[in-house]
Coordinates of C-alpha atoms and ligand atoms in Angstrom, one line a residue:
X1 CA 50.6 105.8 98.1
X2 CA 53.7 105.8 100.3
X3 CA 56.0 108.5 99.9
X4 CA 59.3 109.0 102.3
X5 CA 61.7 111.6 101.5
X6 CA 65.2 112.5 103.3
X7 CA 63.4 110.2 106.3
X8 CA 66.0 110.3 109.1
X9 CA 65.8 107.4 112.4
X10 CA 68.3 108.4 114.7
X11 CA 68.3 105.9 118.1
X12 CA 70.4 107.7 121.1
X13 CA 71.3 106.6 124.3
X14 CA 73.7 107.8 126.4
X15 CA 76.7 106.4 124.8
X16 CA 75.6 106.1 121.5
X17 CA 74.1 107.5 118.4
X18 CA 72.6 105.0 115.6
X19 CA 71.8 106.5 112.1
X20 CA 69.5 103.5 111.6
X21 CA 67.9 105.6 108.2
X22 CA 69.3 108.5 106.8
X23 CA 68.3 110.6 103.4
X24 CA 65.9 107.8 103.3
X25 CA 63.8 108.3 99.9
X26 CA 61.0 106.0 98.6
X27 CA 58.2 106.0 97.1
X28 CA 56.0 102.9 96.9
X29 CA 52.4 103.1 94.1
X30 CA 49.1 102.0 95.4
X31 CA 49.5 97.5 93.5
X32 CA 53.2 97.5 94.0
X33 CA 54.7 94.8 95.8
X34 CA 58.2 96.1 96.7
X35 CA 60.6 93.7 98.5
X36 CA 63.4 95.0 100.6
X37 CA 66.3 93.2 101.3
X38 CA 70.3 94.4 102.5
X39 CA 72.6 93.6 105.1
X40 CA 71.6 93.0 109.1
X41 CA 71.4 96.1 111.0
X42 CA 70.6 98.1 107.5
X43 CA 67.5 99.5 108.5
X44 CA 64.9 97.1 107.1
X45 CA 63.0 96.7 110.3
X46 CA 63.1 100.4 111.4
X47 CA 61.9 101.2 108.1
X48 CA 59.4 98.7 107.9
X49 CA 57.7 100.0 111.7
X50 CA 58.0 103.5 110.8
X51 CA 56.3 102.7 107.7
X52 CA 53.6 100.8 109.4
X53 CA 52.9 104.2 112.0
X54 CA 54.8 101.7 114.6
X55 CA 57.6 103.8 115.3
X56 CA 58.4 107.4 115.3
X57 CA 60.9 108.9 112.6
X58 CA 63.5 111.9 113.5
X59 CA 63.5 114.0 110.3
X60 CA 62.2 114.5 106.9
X61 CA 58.8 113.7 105.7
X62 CA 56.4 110.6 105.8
X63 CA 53.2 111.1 103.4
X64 CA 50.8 107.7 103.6
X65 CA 48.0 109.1 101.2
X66 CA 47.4 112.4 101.7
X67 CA 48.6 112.5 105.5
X68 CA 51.7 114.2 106.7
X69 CA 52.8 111.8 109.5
X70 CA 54.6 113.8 111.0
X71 CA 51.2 116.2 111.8
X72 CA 49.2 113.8 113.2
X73 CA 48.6 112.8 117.1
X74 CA 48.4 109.3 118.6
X75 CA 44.9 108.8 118.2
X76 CA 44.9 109.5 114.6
X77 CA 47.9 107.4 113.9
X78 CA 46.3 104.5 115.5
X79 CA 43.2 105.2 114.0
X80 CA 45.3 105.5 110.7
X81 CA 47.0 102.4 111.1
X82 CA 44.2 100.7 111.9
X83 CA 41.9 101.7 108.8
X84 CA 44.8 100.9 106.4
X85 CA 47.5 98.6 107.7
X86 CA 48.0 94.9 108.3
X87 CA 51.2 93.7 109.5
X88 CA 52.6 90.2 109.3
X89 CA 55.8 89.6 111.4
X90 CA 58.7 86.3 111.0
X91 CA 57.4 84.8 114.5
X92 CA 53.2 84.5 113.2
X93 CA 52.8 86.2 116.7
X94 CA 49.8 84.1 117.2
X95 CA 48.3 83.8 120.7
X96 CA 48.9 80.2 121.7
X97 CA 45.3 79.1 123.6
X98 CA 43.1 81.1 121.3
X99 CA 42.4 79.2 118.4
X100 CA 42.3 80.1 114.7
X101 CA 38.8 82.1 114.9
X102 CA 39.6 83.8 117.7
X103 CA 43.4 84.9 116.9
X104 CA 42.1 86.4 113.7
X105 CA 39.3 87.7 116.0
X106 CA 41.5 89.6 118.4
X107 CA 42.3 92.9 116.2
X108 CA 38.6 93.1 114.7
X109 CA 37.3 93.0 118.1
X110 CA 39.8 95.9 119.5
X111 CA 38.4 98.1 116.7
X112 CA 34.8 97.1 118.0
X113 CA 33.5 95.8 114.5
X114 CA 30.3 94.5 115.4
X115 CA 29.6 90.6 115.8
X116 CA 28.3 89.3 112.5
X117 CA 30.9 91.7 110.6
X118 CA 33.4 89.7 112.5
X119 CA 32.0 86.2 111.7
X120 CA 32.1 86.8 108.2
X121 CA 35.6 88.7 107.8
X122 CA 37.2 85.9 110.1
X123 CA 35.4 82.7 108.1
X124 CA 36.4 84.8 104.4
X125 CA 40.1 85.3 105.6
X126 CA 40.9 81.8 106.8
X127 CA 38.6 80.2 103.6
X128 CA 40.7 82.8 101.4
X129 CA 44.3 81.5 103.0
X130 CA 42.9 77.8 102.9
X131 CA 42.4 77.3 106.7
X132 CA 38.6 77.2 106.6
X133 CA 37.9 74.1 107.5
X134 CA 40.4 74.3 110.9
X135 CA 38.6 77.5 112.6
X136 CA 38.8 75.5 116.1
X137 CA 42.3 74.2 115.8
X138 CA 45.0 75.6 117.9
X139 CA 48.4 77.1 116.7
X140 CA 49.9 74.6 117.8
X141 CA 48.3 72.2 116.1
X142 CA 49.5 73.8 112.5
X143 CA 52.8 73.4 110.4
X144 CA 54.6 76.8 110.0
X145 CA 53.5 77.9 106.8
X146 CA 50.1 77.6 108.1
X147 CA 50.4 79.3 111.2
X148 CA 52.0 82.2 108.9
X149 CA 48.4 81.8 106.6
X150 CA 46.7 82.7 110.0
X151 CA 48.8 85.6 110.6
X152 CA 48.2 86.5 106.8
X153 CA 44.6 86.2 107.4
X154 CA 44.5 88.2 110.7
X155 CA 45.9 90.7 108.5
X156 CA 43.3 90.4 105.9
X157 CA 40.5 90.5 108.2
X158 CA 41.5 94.2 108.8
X159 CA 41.2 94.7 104.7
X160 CA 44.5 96.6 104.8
X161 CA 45.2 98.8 101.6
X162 CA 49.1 98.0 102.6
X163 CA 50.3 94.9 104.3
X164 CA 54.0 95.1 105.6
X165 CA 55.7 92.1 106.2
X166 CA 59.4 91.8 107.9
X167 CA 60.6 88.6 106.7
X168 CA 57.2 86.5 106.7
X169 CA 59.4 83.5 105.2
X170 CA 62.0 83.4 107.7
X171 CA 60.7 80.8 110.3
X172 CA 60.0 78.4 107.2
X173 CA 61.4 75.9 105.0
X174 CA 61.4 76.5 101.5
X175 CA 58.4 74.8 100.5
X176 CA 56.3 76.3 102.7
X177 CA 58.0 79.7 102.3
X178 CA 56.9 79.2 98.2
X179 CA 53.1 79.0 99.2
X180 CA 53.2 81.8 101.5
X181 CA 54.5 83.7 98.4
X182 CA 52.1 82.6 96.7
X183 CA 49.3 83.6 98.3
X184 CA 50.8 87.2 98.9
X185 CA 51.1 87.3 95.4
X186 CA 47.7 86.5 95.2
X187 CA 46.6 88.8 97.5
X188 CA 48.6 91.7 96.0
X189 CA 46.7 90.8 93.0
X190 CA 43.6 91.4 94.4
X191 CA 44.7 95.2 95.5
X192 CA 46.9 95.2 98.4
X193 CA 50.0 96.9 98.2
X194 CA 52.6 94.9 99.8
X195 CA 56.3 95.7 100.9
X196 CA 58.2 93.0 102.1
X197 CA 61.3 92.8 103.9
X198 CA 62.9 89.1 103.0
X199 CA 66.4 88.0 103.3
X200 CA 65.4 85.1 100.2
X201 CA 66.8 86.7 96.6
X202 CA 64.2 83.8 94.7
X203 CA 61.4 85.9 96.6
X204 CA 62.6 89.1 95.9
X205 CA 63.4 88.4 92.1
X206 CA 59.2 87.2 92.5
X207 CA 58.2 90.8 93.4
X208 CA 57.4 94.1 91.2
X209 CA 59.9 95.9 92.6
X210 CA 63.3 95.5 94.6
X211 CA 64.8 97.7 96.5
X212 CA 68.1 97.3 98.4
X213 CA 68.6 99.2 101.7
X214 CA 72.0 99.6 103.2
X215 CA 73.4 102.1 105.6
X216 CA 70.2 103.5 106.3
X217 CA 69.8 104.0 102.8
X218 CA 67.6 102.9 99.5
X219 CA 71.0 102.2 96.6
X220 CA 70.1 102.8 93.7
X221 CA 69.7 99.8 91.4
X222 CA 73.1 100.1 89.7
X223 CA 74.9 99.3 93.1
X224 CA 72.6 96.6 93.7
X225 CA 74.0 94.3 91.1
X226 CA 77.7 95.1 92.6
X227 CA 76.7 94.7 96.2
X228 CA 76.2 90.9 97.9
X229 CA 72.6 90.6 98.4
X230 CA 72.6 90.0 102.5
X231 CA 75.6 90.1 104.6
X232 CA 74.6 87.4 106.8
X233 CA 73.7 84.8 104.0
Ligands
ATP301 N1 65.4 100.3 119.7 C1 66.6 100.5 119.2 N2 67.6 101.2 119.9 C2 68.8 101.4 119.4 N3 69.2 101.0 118.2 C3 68.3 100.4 117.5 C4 67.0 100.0 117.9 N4 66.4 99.3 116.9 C5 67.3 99.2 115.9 N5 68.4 99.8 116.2 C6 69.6 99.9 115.4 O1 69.2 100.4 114.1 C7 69.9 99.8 113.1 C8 68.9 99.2 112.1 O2 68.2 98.1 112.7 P1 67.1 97.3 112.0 O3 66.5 96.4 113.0 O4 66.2 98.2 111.3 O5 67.9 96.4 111.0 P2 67.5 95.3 109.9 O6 67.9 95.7 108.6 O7 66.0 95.0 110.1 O8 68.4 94.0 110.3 P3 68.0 92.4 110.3 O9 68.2 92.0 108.9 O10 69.1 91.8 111.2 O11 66.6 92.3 110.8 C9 70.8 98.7 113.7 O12 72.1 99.3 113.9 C10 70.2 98.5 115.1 O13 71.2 98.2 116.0
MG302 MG1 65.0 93.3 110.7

């Protein structure tokens, strides 16, 4: 469980202040899979890294579990992060001359999970996102959509409680932006809570639970229906 209330990100320089969230308030249930969509420069992202224990919040209160966020130092945050996160990002952020086995490899290996645990996480998570049979192929030899299934499966291989994903359809065409959401749904179905930030309303409509940020701010669902859904469509 997920629980921000009156979260504040305030970005200053020394021209300006940015209220990127402000009275931010959300709570998201251990199964949900919450999209979040709203205008550019609404928040999503900031939300979405603070969320993940990638970024550091100015005010209120950030409970993940039964952890206070705001109590704990940078060794438990990793550590925190690193026992219940996975993160899958618009750009795959795949390592170009590693190939599949060994990108899904990299994070299991910085939390020193021991050899044959490794072997058998990597080979389930590709086999579970249908890459199984291309463990030695490159990046670069993979459309999109399947270079997103590795970054899907990197993720897995972590066995996240909650995987974050800001705009994991973006870089895609439609057709491979549907099997992507399929397979998250699948994988939500299996347990992981999901919150994804997508600027696609056919996704969102697809997901337990919308919520709309703008301003900094969750609207309430009422304003959602008056509001355009993206500024930038
Ligand atoms: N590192 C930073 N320094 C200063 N301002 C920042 C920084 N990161 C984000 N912001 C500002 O915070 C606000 C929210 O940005 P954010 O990236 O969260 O928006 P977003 O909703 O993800 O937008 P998009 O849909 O374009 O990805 C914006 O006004 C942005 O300019
Ligand atoms: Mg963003």
């Amino acid at each position: 469980m997920l629980t921000m209330t009156n979260l504040e990100k305030t970005f200053r320089t020394d021209l300006v202040e940015t209220h990127a969230l402000r009275d931010f308030n959300l709570e998201v249930k251990e199964g949900d899979f919450v999209s979040v969509t709203g205008p550019s420069g609404s928040g999503k992202t900031t939300f979405l890294n603070i969320a993940g224990l990638l970024e550091s919040y100015t005010g209120g209160t950030y409970m993940l579990d039964d952890y206070n966020v705001a109590t704990l130092n940078d060794n438990q945050r990793s550590r925190l992060r690193n026992e219940k996160i996975g993160f899958i990002f618009q750009s795959f952020n795949l390592i170009p001359d590693l190939n599949l086995f060994d990108n899904v490899d990299v994070p299991l290996r910085y939390r020193g999970v021991g050899s044959a645990e490794r072997k058998k996480r990597i080979t389930e998570s590709l086999e579970k996102v249908g890459l199984g049979n291309r463990m030695k192929h490159l990046p670069s030899q993979l459309s999109g959509g399947q270079q997103q299934r590795v970054a899907i499966a990197r993720a897995l291989a972590g066995e996240p409680r909650f995987l974050l994903a800001d705009e994991p359809t973006g870089n895609l065409d439609s057709q491979m932006a549907k099997s992507v959401m399929t397979l998250l749904k699948e994988i939500n179905l299996q347990g992981t809570t999901i919150i994804m930030v997508t600027h696609d309303p056919e996704l969102a409509r697809q997901t337990s639970r919308n919520v709309f940020v703008k301003d900094g701010k969750i609207c309430d669902a009422a304003e959602v229906h008056t509001m355009p859904l993206a500024s930038n469509q």
